[in-house]
Amino acid sequence: MANADVVAYNIAAYIATLFLLKFGADNSSTTLLSSLAAPAFPKPSLALLLLEESGKRFLAVVIASLARNCASLAIGNIVGSAISNILGAFSLGLLFHDKDKPIQFDRSSRIYSLVLLVLTTFDSDSDDSSDGESTIDVVAERTPDHADGNNHKPNGPVRVEWNEQTNQAVHAGSSATQISPGLSRRKRCTLRYHLSYLLLDFLAICLAGYVLSHAATTITDEFGISDVLFGVVILAIATTLPEKFVAVMSGHRGHASILAANTAGSNIFLLALCSGVVMLDTEGRFEHGNVNIPELGVMWGSTVAFTATVWFG
């Protein structure tokens, strides 16, 4: 017989933590999109920020579950979150996309989706390191494109006649040179402000994931619910709320590349890092059940649909 006070307290904590998760997710998504306006912020680095955000939050849930000897809850949350990121977050982003603008994914989005499909299809133990390197290589490969666009200089000699107008132009150029360091400092301060605010949002999300995992394990113990079922359905929906908020805002603002990076980055961290932590801790032995073929089939099928959408529209 379940203890009513314990169940009521943990359900209340679970619901209250969802608001904390929503607060951190809403602020982090707004800060991420606002950071794109900063000239010093390279857009390819956004994918790495999304990966870091997802990794911290999902790792908080996974580690807390493992600490309570609930590896089945952790693996269920990983599979359920991977499915929810595609069928929930990515689909919502497409639905909220501006109908007047065509949905176009860039080359890096296609590569991210392909890396995710390979990671989902083959054994993660042999592909963890290569997948991480592939993602970083893509970001590093695209960064010089933006840098070159800001460093074009005219070639060839320029003939200048010395007169009063030239003298005024020289003084104007020197004054502009004196102003530009101040502008660059303000831009760097703005970027540091956004990143600091983003760090606080990450901490709020990690705290929410920690409380959610404790409340979830207590509820499953009281009612005797399967850890895998609770992790795949209820806990996965709660922990992927940030992806849904980022997807909705990215789709509404027409950032299709951010939408793809949000989905692919989260699932890469789930399947490579989080599942690796679970396997290292449990050595593949789950006392309270494991995911079955139907759950894995839905995850693989949704990943194929995501990759096909990014590549072929």
PDB file of C-alpha atoms in Angstrom:
ATOM      1  CA  MET A   1       0.000   0.000   0.000  1.00  0.00           C
ATOM      2  CA  ALA A   2       1.441   3.326  -1.078  1.00  0.00           C
ATOM      3  CA  ASN A   3       2.052   5.994   1.554  1.00  0.00           C
ATOM      4  CA  ALA A   4      -0.266   8.866   0.641  1.00  0.00           C
ATOM      5  CA  ASP A   5       1.912  11.557   2.247  1.00  0.00           C
ATOM      6  CA  VAL A   6       5.062  10.375   0.479  1.00  0.00           C
ATOM      7  CA  VAL A   7       3.291  10.107  -2.865  1.00  0.00           C
ATOM      8  CA  ALA A   8       1.637  13.521  -2.521  1.00  0.00           C
ATOM      9  CA  TYR A   9       4.916  15.174  -1.522  1.00  0.00           C
ATOM     10  CA  ASN A  10       6.881  13.687  -4.413  1.00  0.00           C
ATOM     11  CA  ILE A  11       4.162  14.467  -6.960  1.00  0.00           C
ATOM     12  CA  ALA A  12       4.129  18.067  -5.694  1.00  0.00           C
ATOM     13  CA  ALA A  13       7.930  18.208  -5.905  1.00  0.00           C
ATOM     14  CA  TYR A  14       7.778  16.728  -9.404  1.00  0.00           C
ATOM     15  CA  ILE A  15       5.248  19.330 -10.597  1.00  0.00           C
ATOM     16  CA  ALA A  16       7.044  22.238  -8.892  1.00  0.00           C
ATOM     17  CA  THR A  17      10.343  21.181 -10.433  1.00  0.00           C
ATOM     18  CA  LEU A  18       8.732  21.250 -13.867  1.00  0.00           C
ATOM     19  CA  PHE A  19       8.234  24.999 -13.402  1.00  0.00           C
ATOM     20  CA  LEU A  20      11.911  25.367 -12.461  1.00  0.00           C
ATOM     21  CA  LEU A  21      12.815  23.363 -15.541  1.00  0.00           C
ATOM     22  CA  LYS A  22      10.555  25.575 -17.662  1.00  0.00           C
ATOM     23  CA  PHE A  23      12.149  28.705 -16.162  1.00  0.00           C
ATOM     24  CA  GLY A  24      15.669  27.542 -16.901  1.00  0.00           C
ATOM     25  CA  ALA A  25      14.739  26.263 -20.352  1.00  0.00           C
ATOM     26  CA  ASP A  26      12.865  29.419 -21.334  1.00  0.00           C
ATOM     27  CA  ASN A  27      15.710  31.688 -20.244  1.00  0.00           C
ATOM     28  CA  SER A  28      18.391  29.494 -21.802  1.00  0.00           C
ATOM     29  CA  SER A  29      16.593  29.368 -25.150  1.00  0.00           C
ATOM     30  CA  THR A  30      16.078  33.149 -25.146  1.00  0.00           C
ATOM     31  CA  THR A  31      19.719  33.745 -24.232  1.00  0.00           C
ATOM     32  CA  LEU A  32      20.942  31.333 -26.906  1.00  0.00           C
ATOM     33  CA  LEU A  33      18.948  33.074 -29.610  1.00  0.00           C
ATOM     34  CA  SER A  34      19.967  36.530 -28.327  1.00  0.00           C
ATOM     35  CA  SER A  35      23.630  35.514 -28.428  1.00  0.00           C
ATOM     36  CA  LEU A  36      23.353  35.055 -32.188  1.00  0.00           C
ATOM     37  CA  ALA A  37      23.140  38.829 -32.524  1.00  0.00           C
ATOM     38  CA  ALA A  38      26.598  39.268 -31.013  1.00  0.00           C
ATOM     39  CA  PRO A  39      29.194  39.680 -33.810  1.00  0.00           C
ATOM     40  CA  ALA A  40      31.888  38.007 -31.708  1.00  0.00           C
ATOM     41  CA  PHE A  41      29.767  34.890 -31.347  1.00  0.00           C
ATOM     42  CA  PRO A  42      30.434  32.357 -34.142  1.00  0.00           C
ATOM     43  CA  LYS A  43      27.205  30.652 -35.161  1.00  0.00           C
ATOM     44  CA  PRO A  44      28.783  27.199 -35.563  1.00  0.00           C
ATOM     45  CA  SER A  45      29.615  27.287 -31.858  1.00  0.00           C
ATOM     46  CA  LEU A  46      25.893  27.268 -31.127  1.00  0.00           C
ATOM     47  CA  ALA A  47      25.810  23.532 -31.792  1.00  0.00           C
ATOM     48  CA  LEU A  48      28.443  22.955 -29.112  1.00  0.00           C
ATOM     49  CA  LEU A  49      26.479  25.090 -26.647  1.00  0.00           C
ATOM     50  CA  LEU A  50      23.368  23.038 -27.328  1.00  0.00           C
ATOM     51  CA  LEU A  51      25.366  19.848 -26.812  1.00  0.00           C
ATOM     52  CA  GLU A  52      26.745  21.139 -23.511  1.00  0.00           C
ATOM     53  CA  GLU A  53      23.291  22.206 -22.295  1.00  0.00           C
ATOM     54  CA  SER A  54      21.729  18.848 -23.081  1.00  0.00           C
ATOM     55  CA  GLY A  55      24.656  16.915 -21.615  1.00  0.00           C
ATOM     56  CA  LYS A  56      24.566  18.679 -18.260  1.00  0.00           C
ATOM     57  CA  ARG A  57      20.834  18.269 -17.821  1.00  0.00           C
ATOM     58  CA  PHE A  58      20.581  14.638 -18.935  1.00  0.00           C
ATOM     59  CA  LEU A  59      23.685  13.674 -16.993  1.00  0.00           C
ATOM     60  CA  ALA A  60      22.133  15.125 -13.837  1.00  0.00           C
ATOM     61  CA  VAL A  61      19.129  12.830 -14.240  1.00  0.00           C
ATOM     62  CA  VAL A  62      21.233   9.791 -15.194  1.00  0.00           C
ATOM     63  CA  ILE A  63      23.751  10.158 -12.370  1.00  0.00           C
ATOM     64  CA  ALA A  64      21.018  10.757  -9.788  1.00  0.00           C
ATOM     65  CA  SER A  65      19.191   7.646 -11.005  1.00  0.00           C
ATOM     66  CA  LEU A  66      22.350   5.544 -10.861  1.00  0.00           C
ATOM     67  CA  ALA A  67      23.075   6.826  -7.352  1.00  0.00           C
ATOM     68  CA  ARG A  68      19.720   5.405  -6.246  1.00  0.00           C
ATOM     69  CA  ASN A  69      20.437   2.065  -7.993  1.00  0.00           C
ATOM     70  CA  CYS A  70      17.791   2.757 -10.637  1.00  0.00           C
ATOM     71  CA  ALA A  71      19.716   2.039 -13.827  1.00  0.00           C
ATOM     72  CA  SER A  72      16.509   0.912 -15.536  1.00  0.00           C
ATOM     73  CA  LEU A  73      15.017   4.360 -14.952  1.00  0.00           C
ATOM     74  CA  ALA A  74      18.133   5.959 -16.452  1.00  0.00           C
ATOM     75  CA  ILE A  75      18.183   3.810 -19.607  1.00  0.00           C
ATOM     76  CA  GLY A  76      14.436   4.268 -20.027  1.00  0.00           C
ATOM     77  CA  ASN A  77      14.856   8.019 -19.748  1.00  0.00           C
ATOM     78  CA  ILE A  78      17.622   7.967 -22.376  1.00  0.00           C
ATOM     79  CA  VAL A  79      15.569   6.053 -24.940  1.00  0.00           C
ATOM     80  CA  GLY A  80      12.378   7.970 -24.182  1.00  0.00           C
ATOM     81  CA  SER A  81      14.137  11.336 -24.376  1.00  0.00           C
ATOM     82  CA  ALA A  82      15.716  10.437 -27.722  1.00  0.00           C
ATOM     83  CA  ILE A  83      12.266   9.597 -29.087  1.00  0.00           C
ATOM     84  CA  SER A  84      10.680  12.702 -27.546  1.00  0.00           C
ATOM     85  CA  ASN A  85      13.347  14.998 -28.993  1.00  0.00           C
ATOM     86  CA  ILE A  86      12.413  13.944 -32.529  1.00  0.00           C
ATOM     87  CA  LEU A  87       8.697  13.200 -32.365  1.00  0.00           C
ATOM     88  CA  GLY A  88       8.070  16.022 -29.893  1.00  0.00           C
ATOM     89  CA  ALA A  89      10.606  18.850 -30.119  1.00  0.00           C
ATOM     90  CA  PHE A  90      11.591  18.602 -33.790  1.00  0.00           C
ATOM     91  CA  SER A  91       7.986  18.162 -34.901  1.00  0.00           C
ATOM     92  CA  LEU A  92       6.872  21.168 -32.848  1.00  0.00           C
ATOM     93  CA  GLY A  93       9.623  23.267 -34.398  1.00  0.00           C
ATOM     94  CA  LEU A  94       8.431  22.373 -37.886  1.00  0.00           C
ATOM     95  CA  LEU A  95       4.813  23.130 -36.966  1.00  0.00           C
ATOM     96  CA  PHE A  96       5.676  26.557 -35.541  1.00  0.00           C
ATOM     97  CA  HIS A  97       7.956  27.481 -38.450  1.00  0.00           C
ATOM     98  CA  ASP A  98       6.978  30.599 -40.369  1.00  0.00           C
ATOM     99  CA  LYS A  99       4.831  29.459 -43.281  1.00  0.00           C
ATOM    100  CA  ASP A 100       6.046  32.340 -45.461  1.00  0.00           C
ATOM    101  CA  LYS A 101       9.684  31.188 -45.268  1.00  0.00           C
ATOM    102  CA  PRO A 102      10.970  27.938 -46.778  1.00  0.00           C
ATOM    103  CA  ILE A 103      12.545  25.459 -44.370  1.00  0.00           C
ATOM    104  CA  GLN A 104      16.185  25.085 -45.419  1.00  0.00           C
ATOM    105  CA  PHE A 105      18.812  23.079 -43.548  1.00  0.00           C
ATOM    106  CA  ASP A 106      22.489  23.856 -44.137  1.00  0.00           C
ATOM    107  CA  ARG A 107      25.317  21.399 -44.743  1.00  0.00           C
ATOM    108  CA  SER A 108      26.268  21.095 -41.074  1.00  0.00           C
ATOM    109  CA  SER A 109      22.681  20.129 -40.168  1.00  0.00           C
ATOM    110  CA  ARG A 110      22.803  17.289 -42.681  1.00  0.00           C
ATOM    111  CA  ILE A 111      26.097  16.047 -41.268  1.00  0.00           C
ATOM    112  CA  TYR A 112      24.785  16.211 -37.685  1.00  0.00           C
ATOM    113  CA  SER A 113      21.717  14.187 -38.647  1.00  0.00           C
ATOM    114  CA  LEU A 114      23.843  11.603 -40.452  1.00  0.00           C
ATOM    115  CA  VAL A 115      26.149  11.265 -37.434  1.00  0.00           C
ATOM    116  CA  LEU A 116      23.097  10.721 -35.257  1.00  0.00           C
ATOM    117  CA  LEU A 117      21.736   8.041 -37.596  1.00  0.00           C
ATOM    118  CA  VAL A 118      25.071   6.192 -37.598  1.00  0.00           C
ATOM    119  CA  LEU A 119      25.289   6.412 -33.806  1.00  0.00           C
ATOM    120  CA  THR A 120      21.737   5.123 -33.399  1.00  0.00           C
ATOM    121  CA  THR A 121      22.228   2.253 -35.854  1.00  0.00           C
ATOM    122  CA  PHE A 122      25.572   0.845 -34.768  1.00  0.00           C
ATOM    123  CA  ASP A 123      27.055  -0.069 -31.410  1.00  0.00           C
ATOM    124  CA  SER A 124      27.711   3.074 -29.391  1.00  0.00           C
ATOM    125  CA  ASP A 125      30.718   1.509 -27.671  1.00  0.00           C
ATOM    126  CA  SER A 126      32.748   1.608 -30.885  1.00  0.00           C
ATOM    127  CA  ASP A 127      31.488   4.961 -32.127  1.00  0.00           C
ATOM    128  CA  ASP A 128      31.504   7.264 -29.093  1.00  0.00           C
ATOM    129  CA  SER A 129      34.873   8.892 -29.764  1.00  0.00           C
ATOM    130  CA  SER A 130      34.499   9.173 -33.528  1.00  0.00           C
ATOM    131  CA  ASP A 131      31.069  10.779 -33.260  1.00  0.00           C
ATOM    132  CA  GLY A 132      32.309  13.438 -30.896  1.00  0.00           C
ATOM    133  CA  GLU A 133      35.259  14.199 -33.145  1.00  0.00           C
ATOM    134  CA  SER A 134      33.010  14.380 -36.195  1.00  0.00           C
ATOM    135  CA  THR A 135      30.756  16.944 -34.543  1.00  0.00           C
ATOM    136  CA  ILE A 136      33.673  19.106 -33.456  1.00  0.00           C
ATOM    137  CA  ASP A 137      35.307  18.825 -36.879  1.00  0.00           C
ATOM    138  CA  VAL A 138      32.138  20.067 -38.540  1.00  0.00           C
ATOM    139  CA  VAL A 139      32.051  23.118 -36.288  1.00  0.00           C
ATOM    140  CA  ALA A 140      35.736  23.830 -36.814  1.00  0.00           C
ATOM    141  CA  GLU A 141      35.376  23.381 -40.548  1.00  0.00           C
ATOM    142  CA  ARG A 142      32.594  25.949 -40.818  1.00  0.00           C
ATOM    143  CA  THR A 143      34.149  28.573 -38.561  1.00  0.00           C
ATOM    144  CA  PRO A 144      36.673  29.954 -41.115  1.00  0.00           C
ATOM    145  CA  ASP A 145      33.797  30.666 -43.512  1.00  0.00           C
ATOM    146  CA  HIS A 146      32.439  33.299 -41.164  1.00  0.00           C
ATOM    147  CA  ALA A 147      35.875  34.615 -40.349  1.00  0.00           C
ATOM    148  CA  ASP A 148      36.779  35.085 -44.002  1.00  0.00           C
ATOM    149  CA  GLY A 149      33.630  37.077 -44.603  1.00  0.00           C
ATOM    150  CA  ASN A 150      34.779  39.734 -42.131  1.00  0.00           C
ATOM    151  CA  ASN A 151      38.394  39.970 -43.270  1.00  0.00           C
ATOM    152  CA  HIS A 152      38.212  40.805 -46.977  1.00  0.00           C
ATOM    153  CA  LYS A 153      40.571  43.624 -47.914  1.00  0.00           C
ATOM    154  CA  PRO A 154      41.036  45.348 -51.243  1.00  0.00           C
ATOM    155  CA  ASN A 155      44.083  44.218 -53.190  1.00  0.00           C
ATOM    156  CA  GLY A 156      46.441  46.374 -55.166  1.00  0.00           C
ATOM    157  CA  PRO A 157      48.066  49.794 -54.541  1.00  0.00           C
ATOM    158  CA  VAL A 158      45.882  52.772 -53.704  1.00  0.00           C
ATOM    159  CA  ARG A 159      47.016  56.180 -54.974  1.00  0.00           C
ATOM    160  CA  VAL A 160      46.397  59.008 -52.502  1.00  0.00           C
ATOM    161  CA  GLU A 161      47.007  62.716 -53.101  1.00  0.00           C
ATOM    162  CA  TRP A 162      47.921  64.751 -50.057  1.00  0.00           C
ATOM    163  CA  ASN A 163      45.561  67.650 -49.556  1.00  0.00           C
ATOM    164  CA  GLU A 164      43.221  69.017 -46.916  1.00  0.00           C
ATOM    165  CA  GLN A 165      40.585  66.407 -47.616  1.00  0.00           C
ATOM    166  CA  THR A 166      43.162  63.656 -47.214  1.00  0.00           C
ATOM    167  CA  ASN A 167      44.325  65.165 -43.949  1.00  0.00           C
ATOM    168  CA  GLN A 168      40.746  65.246 -42.646  1.00  0.00           C
ATOM    169  CA  ALA A 169      40.255  61.649 -43.747  1.00  0.00           C
ATOM    170  CA  VAL A 170      43.385  60.579 -41.861  1.00  0.00           C
ATOM    171  CA  HIS A 171      42.191  62.261 -38.671  1.00  0.00           C
ATOM    172  CA  ALA A 172      38.742  60.730 -39.076  1.00  0.00           C
ATOM    173  CA  GLY A 173      40.292  57.300 -39.563  1.00  0.00           C
ATOM    174  CA  SER A 174      42.463  57.675 -36.469  1.00  0.00           C
ATOM    175  CA  SER A 175      39.468  58.727 -34.366  1.00  0.00           C
ATOM    176  CA  ALA A 176      37.477  55.762 -35.672  1.00  0.00           C
ATOM    177  CA  THR A 177      40.385  53.525 -34.716  1.00  0.00           C
ATOM    178  CA  GLN A 178      40.262  54.942 -31.202  1.00  0.00           C
ATOM    179  CA  ILE A 179      36.505  54.291 -30.937  1.00  0.00           C
ATOM    180  CA  SER A 180      36.571  50.744 -32.254  1.00  0.00           C
ATOM    181  CA  PRO A 181      38.321  49.216 -29.190  1.00  0.00           C
ATOM    182  CA  GLY A 182      35.530  50.589 -26.991  1.00  0.00           C
ATOM    183  CA  LEU A 183      32.905  49.092 -29.235  1.00  0.00           C
ATOM    184  CA  SER A 184      34.660  45.738 -29.253  1.00  0.00           C
ATOM    185  CA  ARG A 185      34.905  45.812 -25.452  1.00  0.00           C
ATOM    186  CA  ARG A 186      31.179  46.481 -25.174  1.00  0.00           C
ATOM    187  CA  LYS A 187      30.488  43.602 -27.541  1.00  0.00           C
ATOM    188  CA  ARG A 188      32.687  41.293 -25.480  1.00  0.00           C
ATOM    189  CA  CYS A 189      30.948  42.399 -22.267  1.00  0.00           C
ATOM    190  CA  THR A 190      27.565  41.714 -23.854  1.00  0.00           C
ATOM    191  CA  LEU A 191      28.718  38.246 -24.881  1.00  0.00           C
ATOM    192  CA  ARG A 192      30.096  37.525 -21.404  1.00  0.00           C
ATOM    193  CA  TYR A 193      26.799  38.648 -19.893  1.00  0.00           C
ATOM    194  CA  HIS A 194      24.831  36.265 -22.124  1.00  0.00           C
ATOM    195  CA  LEU A 195      27.163  33.359 -21.384  1.00  0.00           C
ATOM    196  CA  SER A 196      27.086  34.020 -17.617  1.00  0.00           C
ATOM    197  CA  TYR A 197      23.310  34.171 -17.662  1.00  0.00           C
ATOM    198  CA  LEU A 198      23.311  30.962 -19.698  1.00  0.00           C
ATOM    199  CA  LEU A 199      25.447  29.262 -17.044  1.00  0.00           C
ATOM    200  CA  LEU A 200      22.919  30.157 -14.335  1.00  0.00           C
ATOM    201  CA  ASP A 201      20.147  28.717 -16.490  1.00  0.00           C
ATOM    202  CA  PHE A 202      22.152  25.501 -16.879  1.00  0.00           C
ATOM    203  CA  LEU A 203      22.508  25.235 -13.090  1.00  0.00           C
ATOM    204  CA  ALA A 204      18.753  25.662 -12.655  1.00  0.00           C
ATOM    205  CA  ILE A 205      18.128  22.946 -15.245  1.00  0.00           C
ATOM    206  CA  CYS A 206      20.609  20.582 -13.563  1.00  0.00           C
ATOM    207  CA  LEU A 207      18.937  21.138 -10.180  1.00  0.00           C
ATOM    208  CA  ALA A 208      15.564  20.426 -11.753  1.00  0.00           C
ATOM    209  CA  GLY A 209      16.847  17.194 -13.278  1.00  0.00           C
ATOM    210  CA  TYR A 210      18.253  16.082  -9.925  1.00  0.00           C
ATOM    211  CA  VAL A 211      14.957  16.659  -8.095  1.00  0.00           C
ATOM    212  CA  LEU A 212      12.953  15.064 -10.911  1.00  0.00           C
ATOM    213  CA  SER A 213      14.969  11.858 -10.740  1.00  0.00           C
ATOM    214  CA  HIS A 214      14.559  11.576  -6.952  1.00  0.00           C
ATOM    215  CA  ALA A 215      10.823  12.227  -7.132  1.00  0.00           C
ATOM    216  CA  ALA A 216      10.445   9.767 -10.007  1.00  0.00           C
ATOM    217  CA  THR A 217      12.250   6.928  -8.241  1.00  0.00           C
ATOM    218  CA  THR A 218      10.194   7.450  -5.091  1.00  0.00           C
ATOM    219  CA  ILE A 219       6.911   7.408  -7.028  1.00  0.00           C
ATOM    220  CA  THR A 220       7.859   4.221  -8.875  1.00  0.00           C
ATOM    221  CA  ASP A 221       8.824   2.536  -5.604  1.00  0.00           C
ATOM    222  CA  GLU A 222       5.539   3.498  -3.943  1.00  0.00           C
ATOM    223  CA  PHE A 223       3.279   2.371  -6.793  1.00  0.00           C
ATOM    224  CA  GLY A 224       5.413  -0.513  -8.055  1.00  0.00           C
ATOM    225  CA  ILE A 225       5.544   0.927 -11.578  1.00  0.00           C
ATOM    226  CA  SER A 226       8.176  -0.340 -13.989  1.00  0.00           C
ATOM    227  CA  ASP A 227      11.227   1.929 -13.957  1.00  0.00           C
ATOM    228  CA  VAL A 228      11.637   1.580 -17.707  1.00  0.00           C
ATOM    229  CA  LEU A 229       8.012   2.534 -18.381  1.00  0.00           C
ATOM    230  CA  PHE A 230       8.172   5.562 -16.098  1.00  0.00           C
ATOM    231  CA  GLY A 231      11.485   6.673 -17.612  1.00  0.00           C
ATOM    232  CA  VAL A 232      10.387   6.219 -21.235  1.00  0.00           C
ATOM    233  CA  VAL A 233       7.078   8.064 -20.836  1.00  0.00           C
ATOM    234  CA  ILE A 234       6.782  10.449 -17.886  1.00  0.00           C
ATOM    235  CA  LEU A 235      10.389  11.321 -17.002  1.00  0.00           C
ATOM    236  CA  ALA A 236      11.397  11.631 -20.666  1.00  0.00           C
ATOM    237  CA  ILE A 237       8.620  14.139 -21.369  1.00  0.00           C
ATOM    238  CA  ALA A 238       9.681  16.248 -18.382  1.00  0.00           C
ATOM    239  CA  THR A 239      13.420  16.250 -19.090  1.00  0.00           C
ATOM    240  CA  THR A 240      12.979  17.160 -22.768  1.00  0.00           C
ATOM    241  CA  LEU A 241      10.911  20.281 -22.098  1.00  0.00           C
ATOM    242  CA  PRO A 242      13.941  22.547 -22.806  1.00  0.00           C
ATOM    243  CA  GLU A 243      14.356  20.984 -26.253  1.00  0.00           C
ATOM    244  CA  LYS A 244      10.696  21.676 -26.972  1.00  0.00           C
ATOM    245  CA  PHE A 245      10.995  25.333 -25.950  1.00  0.00           C
ATOM    246  CA  VAL A 246      14.149  25.831 -28.022  1.00  0.00           C
ATOM    247  CA  ALA A 247      12.521  24.068 -30.989  1.00  0.00           C
ATOM    248  CA  VAL A 248       9.368  26.190 -30.837  1.00  0.00           C
ATOM    249  CA  MET A 249      11.306  29.455 -30.615  1.00  0.00           C
ATOM    250  CA  SER A 250      13.782  28.398 -33.303  1.00  0.00           C
ATOM    251  CA  GLY A 251      11.004  27.342 -35.640  1.00  0.00           C
ATOM    252  CA  HIS A 252       9.003  30.515 -35.009  1.00  0.00           C
ATOM    253  CA  ARG A 253      12.045  32.684 -35.800  1.00  0.00           C
ATOM    254  CA  GLY A 254      12.955  30.653 -38.865  1.00  0.00           C
ATOM    255  CA  HIS A 255      16.242  29.183 -37.549  1.00  0.00           C
ATOM    256  CA  ALA A 256      16.038  25.725 -39.132  1.00  0.00           C
ATOM    257  CA  SER A 257      19.723  25.005 -38.469  1.00  0.00           C
ATOM    258  CA  ILE A 258      19.285  25.643 -34.739  1.00  0.00           C
ATOM    259  CA  LEU A 259      16.259  23.353 -34.774  1.00  0.00           C
ATOM    260  CA  ALA A 260      18.296  20.523 -36.305  1.00  0.00           C
ATOM    261  CA  ALA A 261      21.300  21.144 -34.028  1.00  0.00           C
ATOM    262  CA  ASN A 262      19.008  21.121 -30.989  1.00  0.00           C
ATOM    263  CA  THR A 263      17.596  17.696 -31.863  1.00  0.00           C
ATOM    264  CA  ALA A 264      20.776  16.065 -33.145  1.00  0.00           C
ATOM    265  CA  GLY A 265      22.975  17.475 -30.385  1.00  0.00           C
ATOM    266  CA  SER A 266      20.698  16.300 -27.592  1.00  0.00           C
ATOM    267  CA  ASN A 267      20.370  12.785 -28.999  1.00  0.00           C
ATOM    268  CA  ILE A 268      24.103  12.469 -29.670  1.00  0.00           C
ATOM    269  CA  PHE A 269      24.777  13.265 -26.023  1.00  0.00           C
ATOM    270  CA  LEU A 270      22.061  10.875 -24.894  1.00  0.00           C
ATOM    271  CA  LEU A 271      23.194   7.913 -26.980  1.00  0.00           C
ATOM    272  CA  ALA A 272      26.950   8.468 -26.731  1.00  0.00           C
ATOM    273  CA  LEU A 273      27.683  10.006 -23.341  1.00  0.00           C
ATOM    274  CA  CYS A 274      24.709   9.224 -21.095  1.00  0.00           C
ATOM    275  CA  SER A 275      24.253   5.648 -22.295  1.00  0.00           C
ATOM    276  CA  GLY A 276      28.010   5.144 -21.980  1.00  0.00           C
ATOM    277  CA  VAL A 277      27.899   6.239 -18.336  1.00  0.00           C
ATOM    278  CA  VAL A 278      25.038   3.814 -17.681  1.00  0.00           C
ATOM    279  CA  MET A 279      26.864   0.922 -19.366  1.00  0.00           C
ATOM    280  CA  LEU A 280      30.082   1.615 -17.467  1.00  0.00           C
ATOM    281  CA  ASP A 281      28.239   1.659 -14.160  1.00  0.00           C
ATOM    282  CA  THR A 282      26.009  -1.372 -14.747  1.00  0.00           C
ATOM    283  CA  GLU A 283      28.101  -3.392 -17.239  1.00  0.00           C
ATOM    284  CA  GLY A 284      24.870  -4.044 -19.119  1.00  0.00           C
ATOM    285  CA  ARG A 285      23.024  -5.632 -16.177  1.00  0.00           C
ATOM    286  CA  PHE A 286      19.673  -4.040 -15.255  1.00  0.00           C
ATOM    287  CA  GLU A 287      17.909  -5.425 -12.183  1.00  0.00           C
ATOM    288  CA  HIS A 288      14.540  -3.757 -12.831  1.00  0.00           C
ATOM    289  CA  GLY A 289      14.142  -4.410 -16.544  1.00  0.00           C
ATOM    290  CA  ASN A 290      15.621  -3.095 -19.762  1.00  0.00           C
ATOM    291  CA  VAL A 291      14.277  -1.482 -22.922  1.00  0.00           C
ATOM    292  CA  ASN A 292      12.877  -3.899 -25.496  1.00  0.00           C
ATOM    293  CA  ILE A 293      12.794  -4.154 -29.275  1.00  0.00           C
ATOM    294  CA  PRO A 294       9.626  -2.002 -29.708  1.00  0.00           C
ATOM    295  CA  GLU A 295      11.179   0.997 -27.900  1.00  0.00           C
ATOM    296  CA  LEU A 296      14.439   0.638 -29.816  1.00  0.00           C
ATOM    297  CA  GLY A 297      12.525   0.258 -33.088  1.00  0.00           C
ATOM    298  CA  VAL A 298      10.584   3.474 -32.477  1.00  0.00           C
ATOM    299  CA  MET A 299      13.814   5.300 -31.631  1.00  0.00           C
ATOM    300  CA  TRP A 300      15.586   4.077 -34.780  1.00  0.00           C
ATOM    301  CA  GLY A 301      12.565   4.762 -37.007  1.00  0.00           C
ATOM    302  CA  SER A 302      12.176   8.307 -35.686  1.00  0.00           C
ATOM    303  CA  THR A 303      15.895   8.925 -36.264  1.00  0.00           C
ATOM    304  CA  VAL A 304      15.570   7.742 -39.869  1.00  0.00           C
ATOM    305  CA  ALA A 305      12.595  10.069 -40.352  1.00  0.00           C
ATOM    306  CA  PHE A 306      14.573  12.975 -38.844  1.00  0.00           C
ATOM    307  CA  THR A 307      17.565  12.349 -41.111  1.00  0.00           C
ATOM    308  CA  ALA A 308      15.356  12.037 -44.196  1.00  0.00           C
ATOM    309  CA  THR A 309      13.590  15.301 -43.335  1.00  0.00           C
ATOM    310  CA  VAL A 310      16.866  17.184 -42.944  1.00  0.00           C
ATOM    311  CA  TRP A 311      18.376  15.767 -46.141  1.00  0.00           C
ATOM    312  CA  PHE A 312      15.386  15.695 -48.479  1.00  0.00           C
ATOM    313  CA  GLY A 313      12.843  18.043 -46.878  1.00  0.00           C
TER     314      GLY A 313
END
